[in-house]
Amino acid sequence: MVRQLGELENAIMTRVWQWNRPVTVREVLLDLRSEREIAYTTVMTVLDKLHRKGWLRRERVGRAYRYEPVSSREAYTAALMNDAWATSDNPAAALVHFFGLMSPEQREALRDALRVAALFPPDPAGADSAAADGPDTGGPDTRGPDTVGQDSDGPDTGGADTGGTAPGATR
């Protein structure tokens, strides 16, 4: 189970993810100060806590540390979504409701993701019983967002690995 980042943790991780390179406490501090008054020691403490929680790795360079993310924002978001979905007594219905909340742009992004997922079919050795609902055609589900996920066993995500698992998440 992945714990949602706190407000300051999220502000710091957003910068680390966006910059996509090792960062120092001072760099994060200077950027955060454009939005809020904050102490060097506060930023240092939060970066250290994020490191101890497994969100960041660090390397000592001289007297300072350089921090970089262990996984992507997308992996973090996917882990949060998976945890939320796992709390439902009816995952297929939860997905249908989720799809209903999506904007047209989000639905198109979902269609694109399903197309990509279809390029990476699940490993037959680790696959659930695919024979139960017929052969996998290898293509994306083209029924549209109003019916995706209404099969007896939920949507076919194709088993695509989209960048690793967020710290604390299970596969």
CSV table of C-alpha atoms in Angstrom, one decimal:
chain,number,residue,atom,x,y,z
A,1,MET,CA,0.0,0.0,0.0
A,2,VAL,CA,1.4,3.4,-1.0
A,3,ARG,CA,0.9,6.3,1.2
A,4,GLN,CA,-0.1,9.5,-0.5
A,5,LEU,CA,2.6,12.2,-0.3
A,6,GLY,CA,2.0,15.1,2.0
A,7,GLU,CA,1.7,18.6,0.6
A,8,LEU,CA,5.4,19.6,1.1
A,9,GLU,CA,6.6,16.1,0.1
A,10,ASN,CA,4.6,16.4,-3.1
A,11,ALA,CA,6.0,19.9,-3.8
A,12,ILE,CA,9.5,18.6,-3.4
A,13,MET,CA,9.0,15.4,-5.4
A,14,THR,CA,7.3,17.3,-8.2
A,15,ARG,CA,10.5,19.3,-8.6
A,16,VAL,CA,12.7,16.3,-8.5
A,17,TRP,CA,10.5,14.5,-11.0
A,18,GLN,CA,10.3,17.5,-13.4
A,19,TRP,CA,14.0,18.3,-13.3
A,20,ASN,CA,14.9,14.7,-14.0
A,21,ARG,CA,18.5,14.9,-12.6
A,22,PRO,CA,20.2,14.7,-9.2
A,23,VAL,CA,19.3,17.8,-7.1
A,24,THR,CA,20.7,19.4,-4.0
A,25,VAL,CA,18.8,20.7,-1.0
A,26,ARG,CA,19.9,24.3,-2.0
A,27,GLU,CA,18.4,23.9,-5.5
A,28,VAL,CA,15.1,22.7,-4.1
A,29,LEU,CA,15.1,25.4,-1.4
A,30,LEU,CA,15.7,28.2,-3.9
A,31,ASP,CA,12.9,27.1,-6.1
A,32,LEU,CA,10.4,26.5,-3.2
A,33,ARG,CA,11.2,30.0,-1.9
A,34,SER,CA,9.5,31.4,-5.1
A,35,GLU,CA,6.2,30.1,-3.6
A,36,ARG,CA,6.7,30.2,0.2
A,37,GLU,CA,9.0,31.1,3.0
A,38,ILE,CA,10.8,28.0,4.0
A,39,ALA,CA,14.0,27.1,5.9
A,40,TYR,CA,16.9,25.2,4.5
A,41,THR,CA,16.7,22.7,7.4
A,42,THR,CA,13.0,22.0,6.6
A,43,VAL,CA,13.8,21.1,3.0
A,44,MET,CA,16.8,19.0,4.1
A,45,THR,CA,14.6,17.1,6.6
A,46,VAL,CA,11.9,16.4,4.1
A,47,LEU,CA,14.5,15.2,1.5
A,48,ASP,CA,16.0,13.0,4.1
A,49,LYS,CA,12.6,11.5,5.1
A,50,LEU,CA,11.8,10.9,1.4
A,51,HIS,CA,15.1,9.1,1.1
A,52,ARG,CA,14.4,7.0,4.2
A,53,LYS,CA,10.9,6.2,2.9
A,54,GLY,CA,12.4,4.9,-0.4
A,55,TRP,CA,11.2,7.7,-2.7
A,56,LEU,CA,14.7,9.1,-3.3
A,57,ARG,CA,18.2,7.8,-3.5
A,58,ARG,CA,21.1,10.0,-2.6
A,59,GLU,CA,24.8,10.3,-3.3
A,60,ARG,CA,27.3,12.3,-1.2
A,61,VAL,CA,29.1,14.9,-3.3
A,62,GLY,CA,31.6,16.8,-1.1
A,63,ARG,CA,29.7,17.8,2.0
A,64,ALA,CA,26.2,17.7,0.4
A,65,TYR,CA,23.9,15.0,-0.9
A,66,ARG,CA,22.4,14.9,-4.4
A,67,TYR,CA,19.0,13.3,-4.5
A,68,GLU,CA,17.2,11.6,-7.4
A,69,PRO,CA,13.9,9.7,-7.6
A,70,VAL,CA,13.7,6.0,-7.3
A,71,SER,CA,10.7,5.8,-9.5
A,72,SER,CA,8.6,8.0,-11.8
A,73,ARG,CA,5.6,10.2,-11.0
A,74,GLU,CA,3.7,7.9,-13.3
A,75,ALA,CA,4.6,4.8,-11.3
A,76,TYR,CA,3.6,6.7,-8.1
A,77,THR,CA,0.2,7.7,-9.6
A,78,ALA,CA,-0.4,4.2,-10.9
A,79,ALA,CA,0.3,2.7,-7.4
A,80,LEU,CA,-2.2,5.2,-5.8
A,81,MET,CA,-4.8,4.3,-8.4
A,82,ASN,CA,-4.2,0.6,-7.9
A,83,ASP,CA,-4.6,1.0,-4.1
A,84,ALA,CA,-7.8,3.0,-4.5
A,85,TRP,CA,-9.2,0.4,-7.0
A,86,ALA,CA,-8.3,-2.4,-4.6
A,87,THR,CA,-10.6,-1.0,-1.9
A,88,SER,CA,-13.7,-1.6,-4.1
A,89,ASP,CA,-16.0,-4.5,-3.6
A,90,ASN,CA,-16.8,-4.3,-7.3
A,91,PRO,CA,-13.7,-3.3,-9.3
A,92,ALA,CA,-15.5,-3.4,-12.7
A,93,ALA,CA,-18.2,-1.0,-11.5
A,94,ALA,CA,-15.6,1.2,-9.9
A,95,LEU,CA,-13.8,1.4,-13.3
A,96,VAL,CA,-17.1,2.2,-15.1
A,97,HIS,CA,-17.7,5.1,-12.6
A,98,PHE,CA,-14.1,6.2,-13.0
A,99,PHE,CA,-14.4,6.3,-16.8
A,100,GLY,CA,-17.6,8.3,-16.4
A,101,LEU,CA,-15.6,11.0,-14.5
A,102,MET,CA,-13.0,11.3,-17.3
A,103,SER,CA,-12.8,14.1,-19.7
A,104,PRO,CA,-12.7,13.4,-23.5
A,105,GLU,CA,-8.9,14.0,-23.4
A,106,GLN,CA,-8.5,11.6,-20.5
A,107,ARG,CA,-10.5,8.9,-22.4
A,108,GLU,CA,-8.3,9.4,-25.4
A,109,ALA,CA,-5.2,9.0,-23.2
A,110,LEU,CA,-6.7,5.8,-21.8
A,111,ARG,CA,-7.3,4.5,-25.4
A,112,ASP,CA,-3.7,5.3,-26.2
A,113,ALA,CA,-2.5,3.5,-23.1
A,114,LEU,CA,-4.5,0.4,-23.9
A,115,ARG,CA,-3.0,0.4,-27.4
A,116,VAL,CA,0.5,0.5,-25.9
A,117,ALA,CA,-0.5,-2.2,-23.4
A,118,ALA,CA,-1.6,-4.4,-26.3
A,119,LEU,CA,1.9,-4.2,-27.7
A,120,PHE,CA,3.2,-6.0,-24.5
A,121,PRO,CA,1.0,-9.0,-24.0
A,122,PRO,CA,1.1,-10.7,-20.5
A,123,ASP,CA,3.6,-13.5,-20.0
A,124,PRO,CA,1.8,-16.8,-20.7
A,125,ALA,CA,3.4,-18.4,-17.7
A,126,GLY,CA,2.1,-15.8,-15.3
A,127,ALA,CA,-1.2,-15.1,-17.1
A,128,ASP,CA,-4.5,-15.7,-15.4
A,129,SER,CA,-6.7,-18.2,-17.2
A,130,ALA,CA,-7.1,-16.4,-20.5
A,131,ALA,CA,-9.1,-19.3,-21.8
A,132,ALA,CA,-12.0,-18.5,-19.5
A,133,ASP,CA,-13.0,-15.5,-21.6
A,134,GLY,CA,-11.8,-16.6,-25.0
A,135,PRO,CA,-8.6,-15.9,-27.0
A,136,ASP,CA,-6.8,-12.6,-26.7
A,137,THR,CA,-6.8,-10.9,-30.0
A,138,GLY,CA,-3.8,-8.7,-29.0
A,139,GLY,CA,-5.6,-5.5,-29.8
A,140,PRO,CA,-7.0,-2.8,-27.6
A,141,ASP,CA,-10.5,-3.0,-26.4
A,142,THR,CA,-12.5,-0.8,-28.9
A,143,ARG,CA,-15.9,-1.0,-27.2
A,144,GLY,CA,-15.4,2.5,-25.7
A,145,PRO,CA,-15.1,3.7,-22.2
A,146,ASP,CA,-18.7,3.0,-21.3
A,147,THR,CA,-18.3,-0.7,-21.6
A,148,VAL,CA,-14.6,-1.3,-20.8
A,149,GLY,CA,-14.2,-3.3,-17.6
A,150,GLN,CA,-17.6,-4.9,-17.7
A,151,ASP,CA,-16.2,-8.4,-18.5
A,152,SER,CA,-16.4,-10.9,-15.7
A,153,ASP,CA,-12.7,-10.5,-14.9
A,154,GLY,CA,-12.2,-6.8,-15.5
A,155,PRO,CA,-10.2,-4.9,-18.2
A,156,ASP,CA,-7.3,-6.4,-20.1
A,157,THR,CA,-4.4,-4.1,-19.4
A,158,GLY,CA,-2.0,-6.2,-21.4
A,159,GLY,CA,0.4,-6.4,-18.5
A,160,ALA,CA,2.5,-3.4,-19.7
A,161,ASP,CA,5.2,-2.3,-17.4
A,162,THR,CA,5.1,1.5,-17.4
A,163,GLY,CA,8.2,2.5,-15.5
A,164,GLY,CA,8.6,0.4,-12.3
A,165,THR,CA,6.7,0.2,-9.0
A,166,ALA,CA,6.4,3.1,-6.6
A,167,PRO,CA,8.1,2.6,-3.3
A,168,GLY,CA,6.0,0.6,-0.9
A,169,ALA,CA,3.7,-0.7,-3.7
A,170,THR,CA,3.2,-4.4,-4.4
A,171,ARG,CA,2.8,-6.0,-7.8
